[in-house]
Amino acid sequence: AAFKRKYQESYLNYGFPAIGDSHSPSPLCIICGDQLSNEAMKPLKLLHHVETKHPALKDKMLEFFKTKYVNMKNRNRY
């Protein structure tokens, strides 16, 4: 079986909550909705996505992403 990365709470700092099950979580970009692979669940890869796709948001604080995440969950899109 392939190695599966574990989701770290700190990934929300980059705007990535986890979706899927705990055995094979995937990071979901809270801004554009892109679901990245489990393999991409590394801080540098998450940061790269934000810097290339959402450069205006790369310096946002955790509270900004937490609020977005709560709003997304409340809409029940995932």
mmCIF file of C-alpha atoms in Angstrom:
data_model
loop_
_atom_site.group_PDB
_atom_site.id
_atom_site.type_symbol
_atom_site.label_atom_id
_atom_site.label_comp_id
_atom_site.label_asym_id
_atom_site.label_seq_id
_atom_site.Cartn_x
_atom_site.Cartn_y
_atom_site.Cartn_z
ATOM 1 C CA ALA A 1 0.000 0.000 0.000
ATOM 2 C CA ALA A 2 1.175 3.494 -0.752
ATOM 3 C CA PHE A 3 2.180 5.776 2.076
ATOM 4 C CA LYS A 4 -0.674 8.083 3.048
ATOM 5 C CA ARG A 5 0.059 11.464 4.533
ATOM 6 C CA LYS A 6 -1.808 12.526 7.634
ATOM 7 C CA TYR A 7 -3.639 15.830 7.684
ATOM 8 C CA GLN A 8 -2.140 18.447 10.007
ATOM 9 C CA GLU A 9 -4.323 21.151 11.547
ATOM 10 C CA SER A 10 -1.666 23.685 10.549
ATOM 11 C CA TYR A 11 -2.618 23.193 6.879
ATOM 12 C CA LEU A 12 -5.629 25.404 7.520
ATOM 13 C CA ASN A 13 -3.084 28.232 7.790
ATOM 14 C CA TYR A 14 -2.739 27.887 4.013
ATOM 15 C CA GLY A 15 -6.484 27.563 3.457
ATOM 16 C CA PHE A 16 -6.655 23.767 3.200
ATOM 17 C CA PRO A 17 -9.084 21.772 5.320
ATOM 18 C CA ALA A 18 -9.117 18.013 4.735
ATOM 19 C CA ILE A 19 -11.876 16.125 2.984
ATOM 20 C CA GLY A 20 -12.310 12.389 2.622
ATOM 21 C CA ASP A 21 -11.750 9.834 5.337
ATOM 22 C CA SER A 22 -9.053 9.835 7.980
ATOM 23 C CA HIS A 23 -7.160 7.004 6.239
ATOM 24 C CA SER A 24 -6.765 8.888 2.980
ATOM 25 C CA PRO A 25 -7.476 12.600 3.470
ATOM 26 C CA SER A 26 -7.119 15.120 0.665
ATOM 27 C CA PRO A 27 -6.463 18.831 1.066
ATOM 28 C CA LEU A 28 -9.181 21.043 -0.395
ATOM 29 C CA CYS A 29 -8.421 24.618 -1.394
ATOM 30 C CA ILE A 30 -11.006 26.695 0.420
ATOM 31 C CA ILE A 31 -10.650 29.514 -2.117
ATOM 32 C CA CYS A 32 -11.102 27.795 -5.489
ATOM 33 C CA GLY A 33 -12.366 24.355 -4.491
ATOM 34 C CA ASP A 34 -9.452 22.460 -6.048
ATOM 35 C CA GLN A 35 -8.973 19.104 -4.387
ATOM 36 C CA LEU A 36 -5.293 18.222 -4.265
ATOM 37 C CA SER A 37 -3.888 14.735 -3.956
ATOM 38 C CA ASN A 38 -2.881 13.176 -0.673
ATOM 39 C CA GLU A 39 0.684 13.337 -2.023
ATOM 40 C CA ALA A 40 0.402 17.139 -2.223
ATOM 41 C CA MET A 41 -0.303 17.359 1.497
ATOM 42 C CA LYS A 42 2.981 19.063 2.347
ATOM 43 C CA PRO A 43 3.247 22.665 3.554
ATOM 44 C CA LEU A 44 5.459 23.680 0.617
ATOM 45 C CA LYS A 45 3.051 22.261 -1.952
ATOM 46 C CA LEU A 46 0.050 23.887 -0.290
ATOM 47 C CA LEU A 47 1.889 27.192 -0.089
ATOM 48 C CA HIS A 48 2.893 26.885 -3.753
ATOM 49 C CA HIS A 49 -0.782 26.502 -4.735
ATOM 50 C CA VAL A 50 -1.730 29.625 -2.781
ATOM 51 C CA GLU A 51 1.201 31.657 -4.112
ATOM 52 C CA THR A 52 0.536 30.726 -7.749
ATOM 53 C CA LYS A 53 -3.276 30.667 -7.830
ATOM 54 C CA HIS A 54 -4.214 33.131 -5.075
ATOM 55 C CA PRO A 55 -1.221 35.453 -4.536
ATOM 56 C CA ALA A 56 -3.352 38.176 -2.934
ATOM 57 C CA LEU A 57 -4.291 35.765 -0.128
ATOM 58 C CA LYS A 58 -0.912 34.288 0.768
ATOM 59 C CA ASP A 59 -0.462 36.587 3.758
ATOM 60 C CA LYS A 60 -3.948 36.091 5.200
ATOM 61 C CA MET A 61 -4.192 35.032 8.820
ATOM 62 C CA LEU A 62 -5.608 31.727 10.058
ATOM 63 C CA GLU A 63 -8.856 33.414 11.168
ATOM 64 C CA PHE A 64 -9.593 34.380 7.551
ATOM 65 C CA PHE A 65 -9.376 30.745 6.420
ATOM 66 C CA LYS A 66 -11.238 29.447 9.496
ATOM 67 C CA THR A 67 -14.135 31.785 8.705
ATOM 68 C CA LYS A 68 -14.143 30.645 5.068
ATOM 69 C CA TYR A 69 -14.120 27.016 6.175
ATOM 70 C CA VAL A 70 -17.032 27.508 8.579
ATOM 71 C CA ASN A 71 -18.997 29.255 5.828
ATOM 72 C CA MET A 72 -18.228 26.423 3.395
ATOM 73 C CA LYS A 73 -19.333 23.772 5.886
ATOM 74 C CA ASN A 74 -22.507 25.716 6.621
ATOM 75 C CA ARG A 75 -23.350 25.671 2.915
ATOM 76 C CA ASN A 76 -22.942 21.871 3.019
ATOM 77 C CA ARG A 77 -21.130 21.774 -0.298
ATOM 78 C CA TYR A 78 -18.827 18.957 0.813
#
